[in-house]
Coordinates of C-alpha atoms (C1' of nucleotides) in Angstrom, one line a residue:
Chain A
M1 CA 0.0 0.0 0.0
D2 CA 1.8 3.1 -1.2
A3 CA 4.7 3.8 -3.5
S4 CA 5.3 5.9 -6.5
T5 CA 3.2 6.1 -9.5
G6 CA 1.5 3.2 -11.2
R7 CA 1.1 0.3 -8.9
D8 CA 2.0 -2.9 -10.8
R9 CA 0.9 -6.4 -10.4
D10 CA 1.6 -7.5 -6.8
F11 CA 3.6 -10.7 -6.5
T12 CA 3.3 -10.7 -2.7
V13 CA 0.3 -13.0 -2.3
V14 CA 1.4 -15.8 -4.6
G15 CA 5.0 -15.3 -3.4
R16 CA 4.0 -15.7 0.2
A17 CA 1.9 -18.7 -0.7
L18 CA 4.9 -20.5 -2.3
A19 CA 7.4 -19.4 0.3
A20 CA 6.9 -22.1 2.9
P21 CA 8.6 -25.4 2.0
A22 CA 5.5 -27.4 3.1
R23 CA 3.3 -25.4 0.8
S24 CA 5.7 -25.7 -2.0
A25 CA 5.8 -29.4 -1.6
M26 CA 2.0 -29.7 -1.6
V27 CA 1.7 -27.6 -4.7
G28 CA 4.4 -29.8 -6.3
L29 CA 2.4 -32.9 -5.6
L30 CA -0.7 -31.4 -7.1
M31 CA 1.1 -30.4 -10.3
D32 CA 0.0 -33.7 -11.8
G33 CA -3.6 -32.4 -11.8
T34 CA -4.9 -35.0 -9.3
A35 CA -7.0 -34.1 -6.3
R36 CA -5.7 -35.4 -3.0
P37 CA -7.1 -35.4 0.5
A38 CA -5.5 -33.1 3.1
G39 CA -4.1 -35.9 5.1
E40 CA -2.0 -37.3 2.2
L41 CA -0.7 -33.8 1.5
A42 CA 0.2 -33.4 5.2
R43 CA 2.1 -36.6 5.2
A44 CA 3.9 -35.8 2.0
A45 CA 4.9 -32.4 3.2
G46 CA 6.1 -33.8 6.5
V47 CA 3.8 -31.7 8.7
G48 CA 0.9 -32.4 11.0
A49 CA -2.7 -32.3 10.1
P50 CA -3.3 -28.9 11.7
A51 CA -0.4 -27.2 9.9
A52 CA -1.5 -28.8 6.6
S53 CA -5.0 -27.5 7.0
E54 CA -3.7 -24.0 7.6
H55 CA -1.3 -24.2 4.7
L56 CA -4.1 -25.3 2.4
A57 CA -6.2 -22.5 3.6
V58 CA -3.4 -20.1 2.6
L59 CA -3.0 -21.6 -0.8
A60 CA -6.8 -21.4 -1.3
A61 CA -6.8 -17.8 -0.3
A62 CA -4.1 -17.1 -2.8
G63 CA -6.2 -18.7 -5.5
L64 CA -3.8 -21.5 -6.2
V65 CA -5.8 -24.5 -5.0
T66 CA -9.4 -25.3 -4.3
G67 CA -10.8 -27.8 -1.9
R68 CA -14.0 -29.9 -2.4
A69 CA -15.4 -32.0 0.4
R70 CA -16.4 -35.5 -0.6
G71 CA -17.4 -37.8 2.1
R72 CA -15.4 -37.3 5.2
H73 CA -12.4 -36.4 3.1
R74 CA -11.5 -33.1 1.7
Y75 CA -9.8 -33.2 -1.7
Y76 CA -7.5 -30.4 -2.8
A77 CA -6.4 -29.7 -6.3
L78 CA -4.9 -26.9 -8.3
A79 CA -7.4 -24.1 -8.9
G80 CA -7.0 -24.4 -12.7
P81 CA -4.9 -25.0 -15.7
E82 CA -3.5 -21.4 -15.7
V83 CA -2.1 -22.0 -12.2
A84 CA -0.3 -25.0 -13.5
D85 CA 1.0 -23.0 -16.4
A86 CA 2.4 -20.2 -14.3
L87 CA 4.0 -22.7 -11.9
E88 CA 5.5 -24.5 -14.8
A89 CA 7.0 -21.2 -16.0
L90 CA 8.3 -20.5 -12.5
G91 CA 10.0 -23.9 -12.5
A92 CA 12.0 -22.8 -15.4
L93 CA 13.7 -20.3 -13.2
A94 CA 14.6 -22.6 -10.4
V95 CA 16.8 -24.9 -12.4
P96 CA 20.1 -23.7 -11.0
V97 CA 19.8 -26.4 -8.4
P98 CA 22.9 -28.6 -9.0
A99 CA 20.8 -31.8 -8.7
V100 CA 23.7 -34.1 -8.2
G101 CA 23.1 -37.5 -6.6
F102 CA 21.8 -40.6 -8.2
R103 CA 18.2 -40.7 -7.2
R104 CA 17.6 -37.0 -7.9
T105 CA 19.1 -37.0 -11.3
R106 CA 17.4 -40.3 -12.3
E107 CA 14.1 -38.8 -11.2
A108 CA 14.7 -35.5 -12.9
D109 CA 15.6 -37.3 -16.0
R110 CA 12.4 -39.3 -15.9
L111 CA 10.4 -36.1 -15.4
A112 CA 12.2 -34.4 -18.3
A113 CA 11.4 -37.3 -20.6
A114 CA 7.7 -37.6 -20.0
R115 CA 5.4 -36.4 -17.3
F116 CA 1.9 -35.0 -16.6
C117 CA 1.6 -31.3 -16.4
Y118 CA -1.7 -30.8 -14.6
D119 CA -3.7 -32.9 -16.9
H120 CA -1.8 -33.1 -20.2
L121 CA 1.4 -34.7 -21.5
A122 CA 4.6 -32.7 -21.0
G123 CA 8.3 -33.2 -21.2
R124 CA 10.1 -34.4 -24.3
L125 CA 7.1 -36.6 -25.1
G126 CA 4.7 -33.6 -24.9
V127 CA 6.7 -31.2 -26.9
G128 CA 7.7 -33.9 -29.4
L129 CA 4.1 -34.8 -30.0
A130 CA 3.0 -31.2 -30.3
E131 CA 5.7 -30.4 -32.9
A132 CA 5.1 -33.6 -34.8
W133 CA 1.4 -32.9 -35.0
V134 CA 2.1 -29.3 -36.1
T135 CA 4.3 -30.6 -39.0
A136 CA 1.6 -33.2 -39.8
G137 CA -1.0 -30.5 -40.1
W138 CA -3.0 -31.8 -37.2
L139 CA -2.5 -28.6 -35.2
A140 CA -2.3 -25.1 -36.7
D141 CA 0.8 -23.5 -35.2
P142 CA -0.5 -20.1 -33.9
E143 CA 0.1 -19.7 -30.3
D144 CA -3.0 -21.7 -29.3
L145 CA -2.1 -24.8 -31.4
A146 CA -5.6 -24.8 -32.9
L147 CA -7.0 -28.1 -34.0
T148 CA -7.4 -28.7 -37.8
G149 CA -9.9 -30.9 -39.5
A150 CA -7.2 -33.4 -40.3
G151 CA -6.1 -33.3 -36.7
A152 CA -9.6 -34.0 -35.4
D153 CA -9.8 -37.1 -37.7
G154 CA -6.4 -38.3 -36.8
L155 CA -6.9 -38.0 -33.0
R156 CA -10.3 -39.6 -33.3
G157 CA -8.5 -42.5 -35.0
L158 CA -6.3 -42.8 -32.0
G159 CA -9.4 -43.1 -29.8
V160 CA -9.1 -39.6 -28.3
D161 CA -12.5 -38.1 -27.2
V162 CA -12.2 -35.1 -29.5
D163 CA -15.9 -34.2 -29.4
G164 CA -16.0 -34.3 -25.7
A165 CA -13.0 -32.0 -25.6
V166 CA -14.5 -29.4 -27.9
A167 CA -17.7 -29.5 -26.0
A168 CA -16.0 -28.7 -22.7
R169 CA -16.1 -25.2 -21.4
R170 CA -12.3 -24.9 -21.2
P171 CA -10.4 -23.7 -24.2
T172 CA -10.1 -26.7 -26.4
T173 CA -6.4 -26.2 -27.2
R174 CA -3.7 -24.1 -25.5
A175 CA 0.0 -23.9 -25.7
C176 CA 1.8 -24.6 -22.4
L177 CA 5.4 -23.7 -22.0
D178 CA 7.6 -26.6 -20.9
W179 CA 10.1 -25.8 -18.2
T180 CA 12.5 -28.5 -19.2
E181 CA 12.4 -28.1 -23.0
R182 CA 11.5 -24.4 -23.0
R183 CA 9.1 -25.2 -25.9
V184 CA 5.4 -25.5 -25.9
H185 CA 3.2 -28.6 -25.6
L186 CA -0.5 -29.1 -26.0
A187 CA -2.7 -28.2 -23.1
G188 CA -6.4 -27.3 -22.8
S189 CA -9.3 -29.8 -22.8
L190 CA -7.9 -31.5 -25.9
G191 CA -4.6 -31.9 -24.2
A192 CA -6.3 -33.4 -21.3
A193 CA -8.2 -35.8 -23.6
V194 CA -5.0 -36.8 -25.3
G195 CA -3.4 -37.5 -21.9
A196 CA -6.4 -39.5 -20.7
R197 CA -6.3 -41.6 -23.9
F198 CA -2.6 -42.3 -23.7
L199 CA -3.1 -43.4 -20.1
A200 CA -6.2 -45.5 -20.8
A201 CA -4.6 -47.1 -23.9
G202 CA -1.6 -48.1 -21.9
W203 CA 0.8 -46.1 -24.0
V204 CA 2.1 -44.4 -20.9
A205 CA 1.9 -45.5 -17.3
R206 CA 2.3 -43.3 -14.2
S207 CA 5.6 -43.9 -12.5
S208 CA 6.3 -41.9 -9.3
G209 CA 3.9 -39.0 -8.9
R210 CA 3.6 -36.9 -12.0
G211 CA 6.3 -38.9 -13.8
L212 CA 5.4 -41.0 -16.7
R213 CA 6.9 -44.1 -18.2
L214 CA 6.5 -44.8 -21.9
T215 CA 5.4 -48.4 -22.3
A216 CA 6.6 -50.6 -25.1
S217 CA 3.5 -50.2 -27.2
G218 CA 3.6 -46.4 -26.6
R219 CA 7.2 -46.2 -27.6
D220 CA 6.5 -48.1 -30.8
L221 CA 3.5 -45.9 -31.5
V222 CA 5.2 -42.5 -31.2
R223 CA 8.4 -43.6 -32.9
D224 CA 6.9 -45.3 -35.9
T225 CA 4.1 -42.9 -36.4
W226 CA 5.6 -39.5 -35.7
G227 CA 9.3 -40.2 -35.2
V228 CA 9.3 -39.0 -31.6
E229 CA 11.8 -40.6 -29.3
P230 CA 11.6 -39.0 -25.9
V231 CA 13.7 -41.6 -24.1
G232 CA 16.9 -39.9 -25.3
G233 CA 19.5 -42.5 -24.5
T234 CA 21.7 -41.9 -21.4
G235 CA 20.0 -38.7 -20.3
I236 CA 23.3 -37.4 -19.1
G237 CA 23.5 -33.8 -20.0
G238 CA 19.8 -33.5 -19.8
T239 CA 18.2 -31.1 -22.3
G240 CA 20.6 -31.8 -25.2
A241 CA 19.1 -34.4 -27.4
P242 CA 16.8 -33.3 -30.3
T243 CA 13.2 -34.3 -29.7
V244 CA 11.9 -34.9 -33.2
V245 CA 13.7 -36.8 -35.9
S246 CA 12.0 -35.2 -38.8
A247 CA 12.9 -31.6 -39.4
A248 CA 10.6 -29.2 -37.7
S249 CA 12.2 -25.9 -38.6
G250 CA 12.1 -24.1 -41.9
R251 CA 9.0 -22.7 -43.5
A252 CA 5.6 -23.4 -42.0
Chain B
M1 CA 14.4 -31.6 2.8
D2 CA 12.7 -35.0 2.9
A3 CA 9.4 -36.2 1.8
S4 CA 8.1 -39.0 -0.3
T5 CA 9.5 -40.1 -3.6
G6 CA 10.6 -37.7 -6.4
R7 CA 11.4 -34.3 -5.2
D8 CA 10.0 -31.8 -7.6
R9 CA 11.0 -28.3 -8.5
D10 CA 11.2 -26.2 -5.4
F11 CA 9.3 -23.0 -5.5
T12 CA 10.5 -21.9 -2.1
V13 CA 13.4 -19.7 -3.1
V14 CA 11.7 -17.6 -5.7
G15 CA 8.5 -17.6 -3.5
R16 CA 10.4 -16.3 -0.5
A17 CA 12.1 -13.7 -2.7
L18 CA 8.8 -12.4 -3.9
A19 CA 7.0 -12.6 -0.6
A20 CA 8.1 -9.3 0.9
P21 CA 6.1 -6.3 -0.3
A22 CA 9.3 -4.3 -0.7
R23 CA 10.9 -6.9 -2.8
S24 CA 7.8 -7.3 -4.9
A25 CA 7.7 -3.5 -5.5
M26 CA 11.3 -3.5 -6.5
V27 CA 10.9 -6.3 -9.0
G28 CA 7.8 -4.6 -10.3
L29 CA 9.8 -1.5 -11.0
L30 CA 12.5 -3.5 -12.8
M31 CA 10.0 -5.2 -15.0
D32 CA 10.5 -2.5 -17.7
G33 CA 14.1 -3.8 -18.1
T34 CA 15.8 -0.8 -16.9
A35 CA 18.7 -0.9 -14.4
R36 CA 18.2 1.4 -11.4
P37 CA 20.4 2.3 -8.5
A38 CA 19.7 0.9 -5.1
G39 CA 18.7 4.2 -3.7
E40 CA 15.9 4.7 -6.2
L41 CA 14.6 1.3 -5.5
A42 CA 14.7 1.9 -1.8
R43 CA 12.7 5.1 -2.1
A44 CA 10.2 3.5 -4.4
A45 CA 9.7 0.6 -2.1
G46 CA 9.3 2.8 0.9
V47 CA 12.2 1.4 2.9
G48 CA 15.5 2.7 4.1
A49 CA 18.8 2.1 2.3
P50 CA 20.0 -0.7 4.5
A51 CA 16.8 -2.7 4.1
A52 CA 16.8 -2.2 0.4
S53 CA 20.4 -3.4 0.2
E54 CA 19.5 -6.6 2.0
H55 CA 16.4 -7.1 -0.1
L56 CA 18.4 -6.7 -3.2
A57 CA 20.9 -9.2 -1.9
V58 CA 18.1 -11.7 -1.4
L59 CA 16.7 -11.1 -4.9
A60 CA 20.2 -11.6 -6.3
A61 CA 20.7 -14.8 -4.3
A62 CA 17.4 -16.1 -5.7
G63 CA 18.7 -15.3 -9.2
L64 CA 16.1 -12.8 -10.0
V65 CA 18.2 -9.7 -10.3
T66 CA 21.8 -8.8 -10.8
G67 CA 23.7 -5.7 -9.7
R68 CA 26.6 -4.0 -11.5
A69 CA 28.6 -1.3 -9.8
R70 CA 29.1 1.7 -12.0
G71 CA 30.7 4.7 -10.3
R72 CA 29.6 5.1 -6.8
H73 CA 26.1 3.8 -7.7
R74 CA 25.1 0.2 -8.0
Y75 CA 22.6 -0.5 -10.7
Y76 CA 20.2 -3.4 -10.3
A77 CA 18.3 -5.0 -13.1
L78 CA 16.4 -8.2 -13.8
A79 CA 18.7 -11.2 -14.2
G80 CA 17.4 -12.0 -17.7
P81 CA 14.5 -12.2 -20.1
E82 CA 13.4 -15.5 -18.7
V83 CA 12.9 -14.0 -15.3
A84 CA 10.7 -11.3 -16.9
D85 CA 8.7 -14.0 -18.7
A86 CA 8.1 -16.0 -15.6
L87 CA 7.0 -12.9 -13.7
E88 CA 4.8 -12.0 -16.5
A89 CA 3.2 -15.4 -16.3
L90 CA 2.8 -15.0 -12.5
G91 CA 1.1 -11.7 -13.0
A92 CA -1.6 -13.4 -15.0
L93 CA -2.6 -15.2 -11.8
A94 CA -2.9 -12.2 -9.6
V95 CA -5.6 -10.5 -11.6
P96 CA -8.4 -11.0 -9.1
V97 CA -7.5 -7.6 -7.6
P98 CA -10.8 -5.6 -8.0
A99 CA -8.8 -2.6 -9.2
V100 CA -11.6 -0.1 -8.8
G101 CA -10.7 3.6 -8.3
F102 CA -9.9 6.1 -11.0
R103 CA -6.1 6.3 -11.0
R104 CA -5.6 2.5 -10.7
T105 CA -8.0 1.7 -13.6
R106 CA -6.6 4.4 -15.8
E107 CA -3.1 3.2 -15.1
A108 CA -4.0 -0.5 -15.6
D109 CA -5.7 0.4 -18.8
R110 CA -2.6 2.2 -20.1
L111 CA -0.5 -0.8 -19.2
A112 CA -2.9 -3.1 -21.0
A113 CA -2.8 -1.0 -24.1
A114 CA 1.0 -0.8 -24.5
R115 CA 3.9 -1.3 -22.2
F116 CA 7.4 -2.5 -22.0
C117 CA 7.9 -6.1 -20.9
Y118 CA 11.5 -6.2 -19.8
D119 CA 12.9 -4.9 -23.1
H120 CA 10.2 -5.6 -25.7
L121 CA 6.7 -4.3 -26.6
A122 CA 3.8 -5.9 -24.8
G123 CA 0.1 -5.3 -24.2
R124 CA -2.4 -5.0 -27.0
L125 CA 0.3 -3.2 -29.1
G126 CA 2.7 -6.1 -28.6
V127 CA 0.3 -8.9 -29.3
G128 CA -1.3 -7.0 -32.2
L129 CA 2.0 -6.4 -33.9
A130 CA 3.0 -10.0 -33.4
E131 CA -0.2 -11.3 -34.9
A132 CA -0.1 -8.9 -37.8
W133 CA 3.5 -9.8 -38.6
V134 CA 2.6 -13.5 -38.5
T135 CA -0.3 -13.0 -41.0
A136 CA 2.0 -10.8 -43.1
G137 CA 4.5 -13.6 -43.3
W138 CA 7.2 -11.7 -41.4
L139 CA 7.3 -14.2 -38.6
A140 CA 6.7 -17.9 -38.8
D141 CA 4.2 -18.9 -36.3
P142 CA 5.8 -21.8 -34.5
E143 CA 6.1 -21.2 -30.9
D144 CA 9.3 -19.1 -31.2
L145 CA 7.9 -16.7 -33.8
A146 CA 10.9 -17.3 -36.1
L147 CA 11.9 -14.5 -38.4
T148 CA 11.4 -15.1 -42.1
G149 CA 13.4 -13.5 -44.9
A150 CA 10.5 -11.2 -45.7
G151 CA 10.3 -10.3 -42.1
A152 CA 14.0 -9.4 -42.0
D153 CA 13.6 -7.1 -45.0
G154 CA 10.5 -5.5 -43.6
L155 CA 11.9 -4.8 -40.2
R156 CA 15.1 -3.5 -41.7
G157 CA 12.9 -1.1 -43.7
L158 CA 11.5 0.1 -40.5
G159 CA 15.0 0.9 -39.2
V160 CA 15.2 -2.1 -36.9
D161 CA 18.7 -3.3 -36.2
V162 CA 17.9 -6.8 -37.4
D163 CA 21.5 -7.9 -38.0
G164 CA 22.6 -6.8 -34.5
A165 CA 19.7 -8.8 -33.1
V166 CA 20.6 -12.0 -34.9
A167 CA 24.3 -11.6 -33.9
A168 CA 23.4 -11.3 -30.2
R169 CA 23.9 -14.3 -28.0
R170 CA 20.3 -14.3 -26.8
P171 CA 17.7 -16.2 -28.8
T172 CA 16.8 -14.0 -31.7
T173 CA 13.0 -14.5 -31.3
R174 CA 10.9 -15.9 -28.6
A175 CA 7.2 -15.9 -27.8
C176 CA 6.4 -14.2 -24.5
L177 CA 2.9 -14.8 -23.0
D178 CA 1.1 -11.6 -22.2
W179 CA -0.7 -11.4 -18.9
T180 CA -3.4 -9.0 -20.0
E181 CA -4.1 -10.5 -23.4
R182 CA -3.2 -14.1 -22.6
R183 CA -1.6 -14.2 -26.1
V184 CA 2.0 -14.1 -27.1
H185 CA 4.1 -11.2 -28.2
L186 CA 7.6 -11.0 -29.7
A187 CA 10.5 -11.2 -27.2
G188 CA 14.1 -12.1 -27.6
S189 CA 16.9 -10.0 -29.0
L190 CA 14.7 -9.1 -32.0
G191 CA 11.9 -8.0 -29.8
A192 CA 14.3 -5.8 -27.9
A193 CA 15.6 -4.3 -31.2
V194 CA 12.0 -3.6 -32.3
G195 CA 11.2 -2.0 -28.9
A196 CA 14.4 0.1 -29.1
R197 CA 13.5 1.2 -32.6
F198 CA 10.0 2.1 -31.7
L199 CA 11.3 4.2 -28.9
A200 CA 14.0 5.9 -30.9
A201 CA 11.7 6.7 -33.8
G202 CA 9.3 8.3 -31.5
W203 CA 6.5 5.9 -32.3
V204 CA 6.0 5.2 -28.6
A205 CA 7.0 7.2 -25.6
R206 CA 7.5 6.1 -22.0
S207 CA 4.7 7.3 -19.8
S208 CA 4.8 6.2 -16.2
G209 CA 7.4 3.5 -15.5
R210 CA 6.9 0.6 -17.9
G211 CA 3.8 2.1 -19.4
L212 CA 4.0 3.3 -23.0
R213 CA 2.0 6.0 -24.9
L214 CA 1.5 5.5 -28.6
T215 CA 2.4 8.8 -30.3
A216 CA 0.5 10.3 -33.2
S217 CA 3.0 9.1 -35.7
G218 CA 3.2 5.7 -34.1
R219 CA -0.6 5.4 -34.1
D220 CA -0.8 6.2 -37.8
L221 CA 2.0 3.8 -38.5
V222 CA 0.6 0.7 -36.9
R223 CA -3.0 1.4 -38.0
D224 CA -2.3 2.2 -41.6
T225 CA 0.4 -0.5 -42.1
W226 CA -0.9 -3.4 -40.1
G227 CA -4.4 -2.5 -39.0
V228 CA -3.4 -2.6 -35.3
E229 CA -5.4 -0.3 -32.9
P230 CA -4.3 -0.9 -29.4
V231 CA -6.0 2.2 -27.9
G232 CA -9.3 0.4 -27.8
G233 CA -11.7 3.2 -27.2
T234 CA -13.0 3.6 -23.7
G235 CA -11.0 0.8 -22.2
I236 CA -13.9 0.0 -19.9
G237 CA -14.2 -3.7 -19.8
G238 CA -10.6 -4.1 -20.5
T239 CA -9.6 -7.1 -22.5
G240 CA -12.7 -7.2 -24.7
A241 CA -11.9 -5.4 -27.9
P242 CA -10.2 -7.4 -30.7
T243 CA -6.7 -6.3 -31.4
V244 CA -6.3 -6.8 -35.1
V245 CA -8.8 -5.6 -37.6
S246 CA -7.8 -8.0 -40.3
A247 CA -8.7 -11.6 -39.7
A248 CA -6.0 -13.5 -38.0
S249 CA -7.7 -16.9 -37.5
G250 CA -8.4 -19.5 -40.1
R251 CA -5.8 -21.5 -41.9
A252 CA -2.2 -20.6 -41.5
Chain C
dA1 C1' -26.7 -45.3 19.5
dC2 C1' -21.7 -45.5 19.8
dG3 C1' -16.7 -45.2 18.6
dA4 C1' -13.3 -44.4 14.9
dC5 C1' -11.5 -41.3 11.8
dG6 C1' -10.5 -37.1 8.9
dG7 C1' -10.5 -32.3 9.0
dT8 C1' -10.6 -27.7 11.0
dT9 C1' -10.2 -24.3 14.8
dC10 C1' -7.9 -22.5 18.9
dG11 C1' -4.0 -21.2 22.1
dG12 C1' 0.6 -21.0 22.8
dC13 C1' 5.5 -21.4 21.8
dG14 C1' 9.8 -20.4 19.2
dC15 C1' 12.4 -19.3 15.3
dG16 C1' 13.2 -16.1 11.7
dC17 C1' 12.7 -12.2 9.1
dA18 C1' 12.1 -7.2 8.1
dC19 C1' 13.2 -2.9 9.6
dC20 C1' 16.1 0.7 11.6
dG21 C1' 20.4 3.4 13.6
dA22 C1' 25.3 3.5 13.6
dA23 C1' 29.4 2.6 11.5
dA24 C1' 32.6 1.1 7.8
dC25 C1' 33.8 1.2 2.8
dG26 C1' 34.4 3.2 -1.8
dT27 C1' 33.8 6.8 -5.2
dC28 C1' 33.3 11.4 -6.9
dC29 C1' 34.0 16.5 -6.4
dC30 C1' 36.5 20.5 -5.0
Chain D
dG1 C1' 43.8 15.7 0.8
dG2 C1' 39.0 16.6 2.9
dG3 C1' 34.2 16.3 2.6
dA4 C1' 29.9 14.7 0.7
dC5 C1' 27.4 11.0 -1.0
dG6 C1' 25.8 6.3 -2.2
dT7 C1' 26.1 1.7 -0.6
dT8 C1' 26.9 -2.0 2.3
dT9 C1' 27.7 -4.4 6.8
dC10 C1' 26.7 -4.9 11.7
dG11 C1' 23.9 -5.2 16.0
dG12 C1' 19.7 -5.1 17.9
dT13 C1' 14.6 -5.0 18.3
dG14 C1' 9.8 -6.4 17.3
dC15 C1' 6.3 -8.4 14.8
dG16 C1' 4.7 -12.4 12.2
dC17 C1' 4.7 -16.9 10.7
dG18 C1' 5.1 -22.0 11.1
dC19 C1' 4.6 -25.6 14.0
dC20 C1' 2.3 -28.5 17.5
dG21 C1' -1.1 -30.4 21.2
dA22 C1' -5.8 -30.2 22.5
dA23 C1' -10.3 -29.6 21.6
dC24 C1' -14.4 -29.3 18.4
dC25 C1' -17.3 -30.7 14.2
dG26 C1' -18.5 -33.7 10.6
dT27 C1' -19.0 -38.3 8.3
dC28 C1' -18.6 -43.3 8.0
dG29 C1' -19.1 -48.0 9.9
dT30 C1' -21.9 -51.2 12.8

DNA sequence: ACGACGGTTCGGCGCGCACCGAAACGTCCC
DNA sequence: GGGACGTTTCGGTGCGCGCCGAACCGTCGT
């Protein structure tokens, strides 16, 4: 309250909300888009139930999460896709963490290869698919990755509930910036539908938390159909390997 | 330090950094990409010099700002474009502020119309130009808004230092998500060059802080050349008015 | 009806942070 | 060189936040 001329956007509320390690951990757990009961979040954050309850109240007040009572549990989830997007962008800043040590690097590598971002595919798999579908003419490449007619047919052929996605109130397609690849992947209701289909068809399987493991059938599918190979070999060195085999640059 | 399986990205550091109102105000001031001495930031944030110095040390430790001593002053600026991007994305979350009151709404409206985002044009002007240049074939529309040959010629014709921009170490073009329009505008070294040119040519003028005022010559230029009219009438209602007159949707 | 269980609210405790005043350091000006 | 000024460092103080234990409310099971 005060200060100079034009008051800008105030980062205080969301900053305070993310400041506490326990809250940061909770939000990190919810980044996969799932809704989890307060007790589980408390256990994961390493705090007692009362502290967790207050933390969740703070997060809710900041507009980052919402809670819905179901039965005698209370399920908390991220308030919306835009929250996941902003957090994803924030994550791109925090990389300087050295991240040495076996478990951490293995885990970080798995997340970089394929993971769920709120409710859609991300990581090298996500950006690879998005780029391949753009070059294939399934997605128009303006900033929102709009779905083309060919794309609707193609995705329907994969078993994706395209019609349900376009009927949803959310934007059908949106571009979400990836914090590992620094390139966009497909979000929005269609992104969610694609993610759900990949999971239901057994092309990907949840590993730890938001991490995803590409199954054998999924690996074959994405490699043979679109030339995407997100499991870039050793993984040492991280972001290096190119995602798509076929050329994606040049004229659109 | 602990907790469950795969430790995710940690929002704690940047969260803590943005938590204090004084630090948030300082960062807000630096969002225009300028470098300012510590004393000015202290005055703007309403704290004493010692507190400001410590705040800036915290921000520097979090990797958000960098300080360079020049003479007996010490100039602080955002650490890089990616910081500005992430903060811009964060700003999109904080909108729920009612923002009634004359001065605030007028100022917010000016910022929504045209402003500097770190070092490039943003607001309706920024996204309008980006979209117009995509439809004109100056920019390829993949997520990075890559510069085409025609775009290089066209921008050179406007007096933009295109060659200096491509020679810079930064990425030449990047897409930056706008928090008022929720659409992308042109960032990267080319975005900076465009912004500098617009300022030098007198097409825009700095109003308060990062706000920009479109001059008469600039208004004529963008309207007659690309059909962009960022000064959307009353401004009441904010985001409503379409930015570009010519159709931007449809097939790419 | 009762007890078990998950969640929230209420006091209270302790650490940590934000702020300032005083002093030290470095640079510019005369 | 001396003095002024901008900035940082150093102690020290006070408020606020994060945590817990205990108590209170609700739902589920029987």
